[in-house]
mmCIF file of C-alpha atoms in Angstrom:
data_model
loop_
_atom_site.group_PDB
_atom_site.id
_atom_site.type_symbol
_atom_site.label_atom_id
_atom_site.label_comp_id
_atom_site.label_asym_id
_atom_site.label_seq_id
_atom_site.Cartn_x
_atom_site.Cartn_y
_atom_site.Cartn_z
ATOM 1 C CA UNK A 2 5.553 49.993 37.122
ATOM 2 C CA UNK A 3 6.235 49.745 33.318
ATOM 3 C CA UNK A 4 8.624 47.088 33.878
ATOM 4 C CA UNK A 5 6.224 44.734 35.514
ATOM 5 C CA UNK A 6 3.155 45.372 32.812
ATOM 6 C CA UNK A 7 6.023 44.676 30.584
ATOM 7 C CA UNK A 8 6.809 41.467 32.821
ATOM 8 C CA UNK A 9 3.786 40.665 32.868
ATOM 9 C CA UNK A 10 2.648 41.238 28.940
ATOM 10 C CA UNK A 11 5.827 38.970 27.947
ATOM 11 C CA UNK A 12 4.632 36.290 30.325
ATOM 12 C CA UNK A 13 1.151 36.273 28.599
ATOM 13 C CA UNK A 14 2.325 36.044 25.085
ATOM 14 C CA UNK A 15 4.536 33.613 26.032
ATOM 15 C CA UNK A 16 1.581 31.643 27.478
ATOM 16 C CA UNK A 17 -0.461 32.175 24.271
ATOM 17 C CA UNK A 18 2.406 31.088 22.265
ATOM 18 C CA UNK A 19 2.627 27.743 23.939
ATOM 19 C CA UNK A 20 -0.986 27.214 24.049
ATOM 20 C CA UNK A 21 -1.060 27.779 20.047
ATOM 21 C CA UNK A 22 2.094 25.518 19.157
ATOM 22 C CA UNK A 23 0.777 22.500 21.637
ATOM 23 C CA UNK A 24 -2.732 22.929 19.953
ATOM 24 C CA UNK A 25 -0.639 22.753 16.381
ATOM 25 C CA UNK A 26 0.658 19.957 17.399
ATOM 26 C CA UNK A 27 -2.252 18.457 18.151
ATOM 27 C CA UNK A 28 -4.064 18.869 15.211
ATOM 28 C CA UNK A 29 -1.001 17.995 12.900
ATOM 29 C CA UNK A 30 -0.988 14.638 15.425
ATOM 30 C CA UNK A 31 -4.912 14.016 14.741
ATOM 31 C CA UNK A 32 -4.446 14.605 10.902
ATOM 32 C CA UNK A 33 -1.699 12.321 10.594
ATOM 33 C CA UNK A 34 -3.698 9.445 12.304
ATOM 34 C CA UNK A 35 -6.390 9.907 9.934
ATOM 35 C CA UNK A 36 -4.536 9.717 7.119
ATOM 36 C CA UNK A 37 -2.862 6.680 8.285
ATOM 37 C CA UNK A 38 -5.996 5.017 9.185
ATOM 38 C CA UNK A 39 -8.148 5.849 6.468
ATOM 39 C CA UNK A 40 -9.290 2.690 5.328
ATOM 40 C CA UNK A 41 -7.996 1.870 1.019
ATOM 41 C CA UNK A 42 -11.533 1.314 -0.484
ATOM 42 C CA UNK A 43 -10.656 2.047 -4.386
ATOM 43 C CA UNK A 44 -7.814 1.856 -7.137
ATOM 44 C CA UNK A 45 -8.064 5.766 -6.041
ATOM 45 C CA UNK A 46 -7.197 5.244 -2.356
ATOM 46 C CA UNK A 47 -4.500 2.686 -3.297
ATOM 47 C CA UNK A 48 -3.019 5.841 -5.908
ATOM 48 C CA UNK A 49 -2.978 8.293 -2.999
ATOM 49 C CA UNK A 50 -1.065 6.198 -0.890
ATOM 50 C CA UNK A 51 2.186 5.982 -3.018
ATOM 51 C CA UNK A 52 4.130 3.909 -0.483
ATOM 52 C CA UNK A 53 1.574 1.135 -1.855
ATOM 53 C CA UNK A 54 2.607 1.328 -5.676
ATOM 54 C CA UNK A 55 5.615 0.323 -7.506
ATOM 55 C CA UNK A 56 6.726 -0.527 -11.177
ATOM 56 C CA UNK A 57 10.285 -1.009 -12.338
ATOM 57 C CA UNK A 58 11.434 -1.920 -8.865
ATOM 58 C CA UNK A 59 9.130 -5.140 -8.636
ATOM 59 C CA UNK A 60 11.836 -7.100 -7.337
ATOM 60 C CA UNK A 61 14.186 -4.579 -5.741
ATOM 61 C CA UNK A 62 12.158 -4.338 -2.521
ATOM 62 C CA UNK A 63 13.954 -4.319 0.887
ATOM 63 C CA UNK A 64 11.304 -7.178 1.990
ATOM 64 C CA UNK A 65 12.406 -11.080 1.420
ATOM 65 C CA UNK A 66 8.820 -11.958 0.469
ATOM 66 C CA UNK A 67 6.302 -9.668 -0.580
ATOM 67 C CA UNK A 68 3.121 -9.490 -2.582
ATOM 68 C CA UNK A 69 2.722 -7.618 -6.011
ATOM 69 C CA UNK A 70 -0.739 -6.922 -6.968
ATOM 70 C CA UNK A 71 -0.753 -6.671 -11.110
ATOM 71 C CA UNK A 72 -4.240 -4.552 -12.159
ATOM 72 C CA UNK A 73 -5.620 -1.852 -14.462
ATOM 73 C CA UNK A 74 -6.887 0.709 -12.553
ATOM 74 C CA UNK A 75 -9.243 1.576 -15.768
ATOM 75 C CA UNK A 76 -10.796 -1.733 -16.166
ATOM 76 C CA UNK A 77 -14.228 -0.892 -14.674
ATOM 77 C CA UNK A 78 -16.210 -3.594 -16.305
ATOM 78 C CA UNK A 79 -13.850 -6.228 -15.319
ATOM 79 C CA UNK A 80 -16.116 -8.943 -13.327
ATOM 80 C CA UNK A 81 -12.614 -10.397 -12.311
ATOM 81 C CA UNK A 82 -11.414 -7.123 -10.547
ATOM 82 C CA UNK A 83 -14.654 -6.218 -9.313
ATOM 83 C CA UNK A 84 -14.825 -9.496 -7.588
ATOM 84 C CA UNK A 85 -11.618 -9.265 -6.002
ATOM 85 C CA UNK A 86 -11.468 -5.815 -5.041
ATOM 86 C CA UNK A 87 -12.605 -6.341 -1.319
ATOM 87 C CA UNK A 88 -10.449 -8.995 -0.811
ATOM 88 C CA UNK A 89 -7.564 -7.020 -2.161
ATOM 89 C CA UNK A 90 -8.162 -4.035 -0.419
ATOM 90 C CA UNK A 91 -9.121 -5.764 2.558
ATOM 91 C CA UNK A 92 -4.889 -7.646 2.800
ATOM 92 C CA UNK A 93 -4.087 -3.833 1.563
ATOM 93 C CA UNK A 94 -5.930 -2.394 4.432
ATOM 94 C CA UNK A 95 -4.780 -5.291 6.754
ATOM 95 C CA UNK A 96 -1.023 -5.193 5.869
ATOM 96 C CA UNK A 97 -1.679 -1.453 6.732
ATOM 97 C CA UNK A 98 -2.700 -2.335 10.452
ATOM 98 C CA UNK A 99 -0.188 -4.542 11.225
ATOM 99 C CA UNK A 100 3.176 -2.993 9.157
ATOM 100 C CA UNK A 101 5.243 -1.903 11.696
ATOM 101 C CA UNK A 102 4.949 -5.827 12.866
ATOM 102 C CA UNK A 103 7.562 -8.797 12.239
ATOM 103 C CA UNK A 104 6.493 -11.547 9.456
ATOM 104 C CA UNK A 105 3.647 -9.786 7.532
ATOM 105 C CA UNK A 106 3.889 -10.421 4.041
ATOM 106 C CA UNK A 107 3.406 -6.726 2.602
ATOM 107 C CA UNK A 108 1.998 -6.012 -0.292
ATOM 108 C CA UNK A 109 2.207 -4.058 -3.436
ATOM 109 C CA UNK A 110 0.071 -2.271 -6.304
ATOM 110 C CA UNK A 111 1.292 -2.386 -10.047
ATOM 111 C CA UNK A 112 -1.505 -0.511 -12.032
ATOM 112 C CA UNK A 113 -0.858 -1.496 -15.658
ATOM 113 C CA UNK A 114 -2.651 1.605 -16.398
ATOM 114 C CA UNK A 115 0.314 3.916 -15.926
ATOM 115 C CA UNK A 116 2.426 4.235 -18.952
ATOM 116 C CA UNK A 117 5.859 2.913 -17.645
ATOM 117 C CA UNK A 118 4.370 -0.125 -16.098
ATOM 118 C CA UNK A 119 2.588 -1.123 -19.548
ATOM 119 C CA UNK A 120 5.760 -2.686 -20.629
ATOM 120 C CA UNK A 121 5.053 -6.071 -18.707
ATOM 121 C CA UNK A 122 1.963 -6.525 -20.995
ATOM 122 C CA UNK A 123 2.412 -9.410 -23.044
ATOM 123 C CA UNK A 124 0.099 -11.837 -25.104
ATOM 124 C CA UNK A 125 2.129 -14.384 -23.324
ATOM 125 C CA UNK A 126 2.989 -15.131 -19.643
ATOM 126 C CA UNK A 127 6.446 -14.921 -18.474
ATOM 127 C CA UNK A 128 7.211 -16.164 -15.010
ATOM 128 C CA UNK A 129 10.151 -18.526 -14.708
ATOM 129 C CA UNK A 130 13.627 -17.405 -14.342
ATOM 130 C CA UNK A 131 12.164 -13.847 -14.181
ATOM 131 C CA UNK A 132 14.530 -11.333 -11.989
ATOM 132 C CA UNK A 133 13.704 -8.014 -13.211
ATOM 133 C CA UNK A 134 11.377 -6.141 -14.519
ATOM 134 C CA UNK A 135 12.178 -5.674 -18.019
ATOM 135 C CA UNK A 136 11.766 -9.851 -18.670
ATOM 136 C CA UNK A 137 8.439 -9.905 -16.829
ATOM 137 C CA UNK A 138 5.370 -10.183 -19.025
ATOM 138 C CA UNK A 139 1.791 -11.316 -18.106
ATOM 139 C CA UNK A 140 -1.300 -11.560 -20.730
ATOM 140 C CA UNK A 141 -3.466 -8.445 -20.341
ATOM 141 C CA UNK A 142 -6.630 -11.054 -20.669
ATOM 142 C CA UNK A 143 -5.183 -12.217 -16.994
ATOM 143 C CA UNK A 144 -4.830 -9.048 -15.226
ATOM 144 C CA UNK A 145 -5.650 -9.002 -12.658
ATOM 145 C CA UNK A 146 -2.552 -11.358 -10.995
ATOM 146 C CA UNK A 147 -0.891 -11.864 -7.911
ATOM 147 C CA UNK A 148 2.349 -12.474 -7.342
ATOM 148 C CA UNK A 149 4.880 -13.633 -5.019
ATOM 149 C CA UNK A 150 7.685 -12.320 -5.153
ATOM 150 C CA UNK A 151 10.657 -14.369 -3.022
ATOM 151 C CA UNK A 152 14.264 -13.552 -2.222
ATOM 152 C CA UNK A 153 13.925 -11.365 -5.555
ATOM 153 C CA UNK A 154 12.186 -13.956 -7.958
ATOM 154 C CA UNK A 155 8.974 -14.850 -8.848
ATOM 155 C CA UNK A 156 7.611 -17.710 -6.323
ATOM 156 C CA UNK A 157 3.946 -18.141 -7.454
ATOM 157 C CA UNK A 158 1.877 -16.350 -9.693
ATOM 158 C CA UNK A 159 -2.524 -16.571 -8.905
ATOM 159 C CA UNK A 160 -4.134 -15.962 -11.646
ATOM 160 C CA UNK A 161 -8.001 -17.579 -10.808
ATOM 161 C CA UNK A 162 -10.363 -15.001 -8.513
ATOM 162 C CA UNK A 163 -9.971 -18.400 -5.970
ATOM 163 C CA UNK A 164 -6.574 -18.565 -6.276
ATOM 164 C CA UNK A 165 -6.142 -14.927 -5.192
ATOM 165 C CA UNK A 166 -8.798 -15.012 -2.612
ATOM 166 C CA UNK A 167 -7.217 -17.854 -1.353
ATOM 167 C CA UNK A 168 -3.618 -16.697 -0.840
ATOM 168 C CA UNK A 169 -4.523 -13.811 0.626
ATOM 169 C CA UNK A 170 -6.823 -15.630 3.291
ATOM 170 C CA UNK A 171 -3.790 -17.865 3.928
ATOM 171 C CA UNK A 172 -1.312 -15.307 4.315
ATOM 172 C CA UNK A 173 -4.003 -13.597 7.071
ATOM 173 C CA UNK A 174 -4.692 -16.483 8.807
ATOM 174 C CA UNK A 175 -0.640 -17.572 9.048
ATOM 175 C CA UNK A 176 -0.128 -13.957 10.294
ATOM 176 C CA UNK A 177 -2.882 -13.735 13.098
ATOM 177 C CA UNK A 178 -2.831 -17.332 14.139
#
């Protein structure tokens, strides 16, 4: 009789057990989609996500073509950034979506306000021929800048709020049409 309580005691907590690891999993499942779904609404958001941020490795990405994003995450009073910010976060948020897809053109935060990217601060721009990091320089009056980065050089820099706005729509529309 004290075999099959035993039976029967093992079968329970073994029951239990799965019940708790399958609910685990569930929760770790539901947590991870809401992290990776969370919309990037703020220089904060973009932070958090570290996949989204580089520095020295601005043209040592694994991607043929790919956006760099040049800002200073401490320029509040910036009309410039403050009137690009949703269109920014909106490519951020839509290269998001759409990653694990062919042909997207990802793209990438530099925030000038970390120490080692304030090296490519310059009172002149420096665009042409540029390969690594260390040559790079863009006036701080600009930032915020795009750039286009191809086949590991500088293809275009947008400097203008319309310029940026505009590239981004482009790059969108090529993408979903």
């Amino acid at each position: 009789m004290s075999t099959k309580i035993n039976e029967n005691k093992t079968k329970i907590y073994i029951f239990w057990s799965i019940i708790a690891l399958l609910t685990i999993t569930f929760i770790a499942v539901l947590i991870t989609i809401f992290v990776q779904y969370k919309p990037i609404e703020s220089y904060e958001d973009l932070r958090k996500s570290d996949m989204n941020l580089i520095g020295q490795e601005m043209f040592t990405q694994n991607y043929s073509e790919y956006y760099v994003y040049i800002y200073n995450s401490n320029q509040n009073n910036n009309n410039k950034a403050t009137e690009l910010q949703p269109a920014v976060f909106n490519y951020f948020n839509f290269v998001k979506r759409y990653s694990k897809k062919e042909n997207i053109i990802r793209i990438y935060g530099l925030d000038v306000n970390f120490i080692e990217n304030r090296s490519c601060l310059g009172t002149e721009n420096i665009f042409t021929n540029v390969r690594n990091f260390s040559d790079f320089k863009v006036k701080e009056s600009n930032v915020p800048v795009l750039v286009r980065i191809y086949q590991g050089q500088i293809d275009t820099v947008d400097v203008t709020v319309n310029d940026i706005h505009n590239e981004l729509q482009l790059a969108m529309n090529k993408y979903t049409n």
